[in-house]
GROMACS .gro file of C-alpha atoms in nm:
model
  269
    1MET     CA    1  -1.860  -9.709   0.930
    2ASN     CA    2  -1.973  -9.327   0.856
    3THR     CA    3  -2.288  -9.231   1.029
    4ASN     CA    4  -2.409  -9.079   0.710
    5LEU     CA    5  -2.302  -9.371   0.493
    6LYS     CA    6  -2.521  -9.595   0.719
    7PHE     CA    7  -2.811  -9.357   0.751
    8TYR     CA    8  -2.819  -9.368   0.323
    9LEU     CA    9  -2.782  -9.739   0.318
   10LEU     CA   10  -3.050  -9.784   0.572
   11THR     CA   11  -3.278  -9.543   0.418
   12PHE     CA   12  -3.242  -9.700   0.078
   13ALA     CA   13  -3.279 -10.040   0.243
   14ILE     CA   14  -3.625  -9.945   0.379
   15CYS     CA   15  -3.712  -9.739   0.078
   16ILE     CA   16  -3.693 -10.058  -0.099
   17LEU     CA   17  -3.864 -10.248   0.138
   18LEU     CA   18  -4.156 -10.031   0.116
   19PHE     CA   19  -4.177 -10.023  -0.265
   20ILE     CA   20  -4.133 -10.410  -0.284
   21THR     CA   21  -4.460 -10.416   0.002
   22ILE     CA   22  -4.666 -10.131  -0.249
   23LEU     CA   23  -4.619 -10.341  -0.547
   24ALA     CA   24  -4.660 -10.687  -0.374
   25PRO     CA   25  -5.016 -10.767  -0.533
   26TYR     CA   26  -4.843 -10.692  -0.872
   27ILE     CA   27  -4.538 -10.891  -0.821
   28VAL     CA   28  -4.627 -11.193  -0.664
   29PRO     CA   29  -4.530 -11.504  -0.845
   30PHE     CA   30  -4.855 -11.697  -0.748
   31ASP     CA   31  -5.202 -11.610  -0.587
   32PRO     CA   32  -5.142 -11.606  -0.229
   33TYR     CA   33  -5.515 -11.728  -0.132
   34GLU     CA   34  -5.566 -11.978  -0.404
   35GLN     CA   35  -5.572 -12.325  -0.278
   36ASN     CA   36  -5.397 -12.606  -0.453
   37LEU     CA   37  -5.387 -12.943  -0.232
   38ALA     CA   38  -5.166 -13.131  -0.510
   39ASN     CA   39  -4.890 -12.851  -0.398
   40THR     CA   40  -4.988 -12.902  -0.015
   41LEU     CA   41  -4.663 -12.895   0.225
   42GLN     CA   42  -4.394 -12.880  -0.064
   43ALA     CA   43  -4.029 -12.826   0.087
   44PRO     CA   44  -3.859 -12.481  -0.080
   45ASN     CA   45  -3.773 -12.559  -0.442
   46THR     CA   46  -3.714 -12.355  -0.762
   47ILE     CA   47  -4.084 -12.324  -0.823
   48HIS     CA   48  -4.193 -12.230  -0.486
   49LEU     CA   49  -3.883 -12.049  -0.308
   50LEU     CA   50  -3.995 -12.090   0.028
   51GLY     CA   51  -4.236 -12.377  -0.009
   52THR     CA   52  -4.593 -12.427   0.016
   53ASP     CA   53  -4.833 -12.446   0.320
   54LYS     CA   54  -5.081 -12.703   0.424
   55TYR     CA   55  -5.325 -12.560   0.155
   56GLY     CA   56  -5.063 -12.580  -0.130
   57ARG     CA   57  -5.029 -12.191  -0.114
   58ASP     CA   58  -4.709 -12.035  -0.218
   59ILE     CA   59  -4.543 -11.889   0.113
   60PHE     CA   60  -4.322 -11.661  -0.080
   61SER     CA   61  -4.629 -11.510  -0.233
   62ARG     CA   62  -4.807 -11.483   0.110
   63ILE     CA   63  -4.502 -11.337   0.244
   64LEU     CA   64  -4.466 -11.035  -0.005
   65ILE     CA   65  -4.866 -10.971   0.021
   66GLY     CA   66  -4.845 -11.018   0.419
   67ALA     CA   67  -4.592 -10.722   0.444
   68GLN     CA   68  -4.863 -10.485   0.364
   69THR     CA   69  -5.110 -10.603   0.631
   70THR     CA   70  -4.798 -10.616   0.899
   71ILE     CA   71  -4.570 -10.311   0.770
   72PHE     CA   72  -4.852 -10.082   0.706
   73SER     CA   73  -5.057 -10.144   0.984
   74SER     CA   74  -4.763 -10.121   1.206
   75LEU     CA   75  -4.655  -9.775   1.052
   76PHE     CA   76  -5.024  -9.647   1.069
   77LEU     CA   77  -5.041  -9.742   1.429
   78VAL     CA   78  -4.713  -9.557   1.504
   79ILE     CA   79  -4.829  -9.245   1.339
   80ILE     CA   80  -5.166  -9.217   1.505
   81SER     CA   81  -5.026  -9.335   1.870
   82SER     CA   82  -4.701  -9.065   1.831
   83VAL     CA   83  -4.900  -8.775   1.715
   84PHE     CA   84  -5.170  -8.797   1.945
   85GLY     CA   85  -4.954  -8.872   2.227
   86SER     CA   86  -4.694  -8.614   2.157
   87LEU     CA   87  -4.996  -8.352   2.111
   88ILE     CA   88  -5.119  -8.438   2.455
   89GLY     CA   89  -4.807  -8.411   2.611
   90VAL     CA   90  -4.702  -8.074   2.454
   91ILE     CA   91  -5.047  -7.917   2.570
   92CYS     CA   92  -4.992  -8.052   2.949
   93GLY     CA   93  -4.662  -7.928   2.942
   94TYR     CA   94  -4.682  -7.607   2.790
   95PHE     CA   95  -5.026  -7.506   2.956
   96GLY     CA   96  -4.976  -7.725   3.277
   97LYS     CA   97  -5.199  -7.694   3.612
   98ASN     CA   98  -5.552  -7.826   3.580
   99LEU     CA   99  -5.563  -7.967   3.240
  100ASP     CA  100  -5.188  -8.123   3.299
  101ASN     CA  101  -5.318  -8.305   3.631
  102LEU     CA  102  -5.652  -8.428   3.443
  103LEU     CA  103  -5.469  -8.550   3.131
  104MET     CA  104  -5.170  -8.687   3.323
  105ARG     CA  105  -5.386  -8.895   3.559
  106ILE     CA  106  -5.538  -9.044   3.236
  107THR     CA  107  -5.189  -9.140   3.097
  108ASP     CA  108  -5.118  -9.300   3.463
  109ILE     CA  109  -5.444  -9.507   3.404
  110PHE     CA  110  -5.322  -9.633   3.115
  111LEU     CA  111  -4.964  -9.684   3.215
  112ALA     CA  112  -5.074  -9.887   3.528
  113PHE     CA  113  -5.179 -10.165   3.321
  114PRO     CA  114  -4.924 -10.425   3.145
  115GLY     CA  115  -4.924 -10.300   2.781
  116ILE     CA  116  -4.966 -10.631   2.610
  117ILE     CA  117  -5.166 -10.796   2.865
  118PHE     CA  118  -5.432 -10.510   2.841
  119ALA     CA  119  -5.411 -10.558   2.469
  120ILE     CA  120  -5.491 -10.892   2.476
  121ALA     CA  121  -5.797 -10.895   2.729
  122LEU     CA  122  -5.912 -10.583   2.519
  123VAL     CA  123  -5.904 -10.757   2.168
  124GLY     CA  124  -6.040 -11.075   2.330
  125ILE     CA  125  -6.330 -10.848   2.454
  126LEU     CA  126  -6.384 -10.661   2.137
  127GLY     CA  127  -6.302 -10.975   1.895
  128GLY     CA  128  -6.029 -11.083   1.686
  129SER     CA  129  -5.952 -10.837   1.366
  130ILE     CA  130  -5.662 -10.640   1.241
  131PHE     CA  131  -5.856 -10.305   1.303
  132ASN     CA  132  -5.959 -10.399   1.663
  133ALA     CA  133  -5.568 -10.491   1.718
  134ILE     CA  134  -5.442 -10.151   1.589
  135LEU     CA  135  -5.728  -9.980   1.820
  136THR     CA  136  -5.594 -10.175   2.135
  137LEU     CA  137  -5.230 -10.128   2.072
  138SER     CA  138  -5.269  -9.731   2.004
  139LEU     CA  139  -5.427  -9.716   2.328
  140ILE     CA  140  -5.158  -9.875   2.492
  141SER     CA  141  -4.889  -9.690   2.285
  142TRP     CA  142  -4.971  -9.314   2.293
  143PRO     CA  143  -4.887  -9.239   2.687
  144LYS     CA  144  -4.526  -9.311   2.625
  145PHE     CA  145  -4.523  -9.029   2.343
  146ALA     CA  146  -4.734  -8.807   2.602
  147LEU     CA  147  -4.487  -8.831   2.876
  148LEU     CA  148  -4.178  -8.786   2.659
  149ALA     CA  149  -4.317  -8.461   2.459
  150ARG     CA  150  -4.439  -8.326   2.820
  151SER     CA  151  -4.109  -8.359   2.987
  152GLN     CA  152  -3.938  -8.197   2.660
  153THR     CA  153  -4.218  -7.926   2.670
  154LEU     CA  154  -4.151  -7.864   3.028
  155VAL     CA  155  -3.765  -7.805   2.980
  156LEU     CA  156  -3.820  -7.569   2.676
  157LYS     CA  157  -4.100  -7.377   2.816
  158ASN     CA  158  -3.852  -7.220   3.078
  159SER     CA  159  -3.615  -7.151   2.812
  160LEU     CA  160  -3.489  -6.762   2.764
  161PHE     CA  161  -3.596  -6.746   2.402
  162ILE     CA  162  -3.932  -6.907   2.476
  163LYS     CA  163  -3.982  -6.626   2.752
  164ALA     CA  164  -3.874  -6.360   2.502
  165SER     CA  165  -4.139  -6.475   2.246
  166ILE     CA  166  -4.394  -6.443   2.519
  167ILE     CA  167  -4.251  -6.064   2.592
  168ASN     CA  168  -4.253  -6.019   2.211
  169GLY     CA  169  -4.631  -6.093   2.214
  170SER     CA  170  -4.650  -6.440   2.045
  171SER     CA  171  -4.944  -6.635   2.097
  172ASP     CA  172  -4.937  -6.958   2.261
  173PHE     CA  173  -5.016  -7.134   1.934
  174LYS     CA  174  -4.706  -6.957   1.770
  175ILE     CA  175  -4.465  -7.055   2.033
  176ILE     CA  176  -4.572  -7.439   2.012
  177TYR     CA  177  -4.572  -7.437   1.645
  178LYS     CA  178  -4.250  -7.247   1.560
  179HIS     CA  179  -4.057  -7.317   1.851
  180ILE     CA  180  -4.154  -7.592   2.104
  181LEU     CA  181  -4.239  -7.887   1.838
  182PRO     CA  182  -3.924  -7.808   1.592
  183ASN     CA  183  -3.720  -7.853   1.880
  184ILE     CA  184  -3.887  -8.168   2.026
  185PHE     CA  185  -3.921  -8.352   1.699
  186PRO     CA  186  -3.602  -8.509   1.646
  187ILE     CA  187  -3.642  -8.715   1.964
  188LEU     CA  188  -4.008  -8.813   1.901
  189LEU     CA  189  -3.905  -8.908   1.552
  190THR     CA  190  -3.635  -9.129   1.693
  191THR     CA  191  -3.863  -9.298   1.959
  192ALA     CA  192  -4.150  -9.291   1.689
  193THR     CA  193  -3.903  -9.496   1.476
  194LEU     CA  194  -3.771  -9.731   1.683
  195ASN     CA  195  -4.149  -9.793   1.814
  196ILE     CA  196  -4.228  -9.935   1.450
  197GLY     CA  197  -4.020 -10.276   1.517
  198THR     CA  198  -4.189 -10.299   1.858
  199MET     CA  199  -4.529 -10.266   1.678
  200ILE     CA  200  -4.466 -10.496   1.408
  201MET     CA  201  -4.383 -10.781   1.687
  202GLU     CA  202  -4.709 -10.669   1.890
  203ILE     CA  203  -4.905 -10.714   1.607
  204ALA     CA  204  -4.785 -11.023   1.467
  205GLY     CA  205  -4.823 -11.160   1.851
  206LEU     CA  206  -5.169 -11.075   1.837
  207SER     CA  207  -5.230 -11.235   1.510
  208PHE     CA  208  -5.041 -11.539   1.653
  209LEU     CA  209  -5.260 -11.585   1.928
  210GLY     CA  210  -5.568 -11.530   1.681
  211LEU     CA  211  -5.662 -11.194   1.810
  212GLY     CA  212  -5.559 -10.988   1.525
  213ALA     CA  213  -5.569 -11.071   1.136
  214MET     CA  214  -5.770 -11.340   1.086
  215PRO     CA  215  -5.748 -11.654   0.837
  216PRO     CA  216  -5.695 -11.659   0.559
  217SER     CA  217  -5.505 -11.323   0.585
  218ALA     CA  218  -5.183 -11.346   0.479
  219GLU     CA  219  -5.047 -11.165   0.788
  220TRP     CA  220  -4.673 -11.282   0.948
  221GLY     CA  221  -4.822 -11.357   1.268
  222ALA     CA  222  -5.120 -11.539   1.151
  223MET     CA  223  -4.888 -11.717   0.908
  224MET     CA  224  -4.674 -11.841   1.206
  225SER     CA  225  -4.965 -11.952   1.386
  226SER     CA  226  -5.124 -12.181   1.115
  227GLY     CA  227  -4.783 -12.320   1.080
  228ARG     CA  228  -4.685 -12.418   1.423
  229ILE     CA  229  -4.813 -12.762   1.409
  230PHE     CA  230  -4.631 -12.845   1.146
  231LEU     CA  231  -4.321 -12.719   1.272
  232GLN     CA  232  -4.143 -13.080   1.258
  233ILE     CA  233  -4.262 -13.190   0.912
  234ALA     CA  234  -4.276 -12.847   0.717
  235PRO     CA  235  -4.048 -12.600   0.922
  236TRP     CA  236  -4.056 -12.351   0.649
  237MET     CA  237  -4.427 -12.270   0.714
  238ILE     CA  238  -4.287 -12.082   1.075
  239LEU     CA  239  -3.943 -12.007   0.980
  240ALA     CA  240  -4.030 -11.810   0.670
  241PRO     CA  241  -4.256 -11.532   0.822
  242ALA     CA  242  -4.060 -11.561   1.130
  243ALA     CA  243  -3.743 -11.445   0.913
  244ALA     CA  244  -3.948 -11.172   0.782
  245ILE     CA  245  -4.047 -11.020   1.115
  246PHE     CA  246  -3.699 -11.063   1.238
  247LEU     CA  247  -3.536 -10.890   0.939
  248THR     CA  248  -3.784 -10.611   0.925
  249VAL     CA  249  -3.783 -10.551   1.311
  250LEU     CA  250  -3.371 -10.534   1.269
  251LEU     CA  251  -3.399 -10.320   0.972
  252PHE     CA  252  -3.598 -10.041   1.154
  253ASN     CA  253  -3.443 -10.066   1.485
  254LEU     CA  254  -3.091 -10.044   1.313
  255PHE     CA  255  -3.220  -9.714   1.115
  256ALA     CA  256  -3.368  -9.556   1.432
  257ASP     CA  257  -3.014  -9.613   1.597
  258VAL     CA  258  -2.838  -9.462   1.296
  259LEU     CA  259  -3.138  -9.168   1.290
  260ASN     CA  260  -3.072  -9.115   1.656
  261GLU     CA  261  -2.721  -9.068   1.626
  262LYS     CA  262  -2.750  -8.843   1.303
  263LEU     CA  263  -3.004  -8.612   1.467
  264ASP     CA  264  -2.855  -8.586   1.811
  265PRO     CA  265  -2.469  -8.729   1.850
  266LYS     CA  266  -2.510  -8.671   2.202
  267GLN     CA  267  -2.809  -8.926   2.255
  268LEU     CA  268  -2.671  -9.228   2.123
  269SER     CA  269  -2.931  -9.547   2.164
   0.00000   0.00000   0.00000
């Protein structure tokens, strides 16, 4: 399939997903938090498309409303970590010397710990909540963007057009803003897009462990956690949110691959 066609189709699919997520509170067929014990553990049917949970809540409605927590938290997390990490990397790469040594040693400290283990430990100390999960994952996510932006900046800093700008009297801010950032933006954008799927899984993972979104929040990982003990008698409780995570992560990963191909055909994922 043509790259442009794939790009437009995947862009359209993501726009539809985000549109549905934004409108979720207005289009859910049932109140996702209202308990109805008369409908406990109903299998998928024409009324409850994905069945009900142990409290009789409609799982389809909870999947829709939970998309806001899972997807928007992941997008916010990626934006924060990518912007902060990229700025640190550009500053280190461009100015170098003592500032570079200081900030890179801080980056090395964060990279010295296994990311998800560090996140679990820190959230365990701070207490389980979606805010603490986002904060913790931000701390372990920004170094990859810092290293990437730094390496790209170091290459560009020695380019002839950068040296020409310096000779012409351009300020450091102007060089970074007009020459360095536009040139490294494509690879940073591709990396950030690919990171969305990773963040969705990690936020869901922390919630599954009871360290992220807390009950009765309809977050996908938390839904899987509450449904795991019913796997044998009501598998739809865990399979429905698991399928939502799988399909969403797959969609963002496919989009990242096509975006990478479109922005830089020489760097196929």
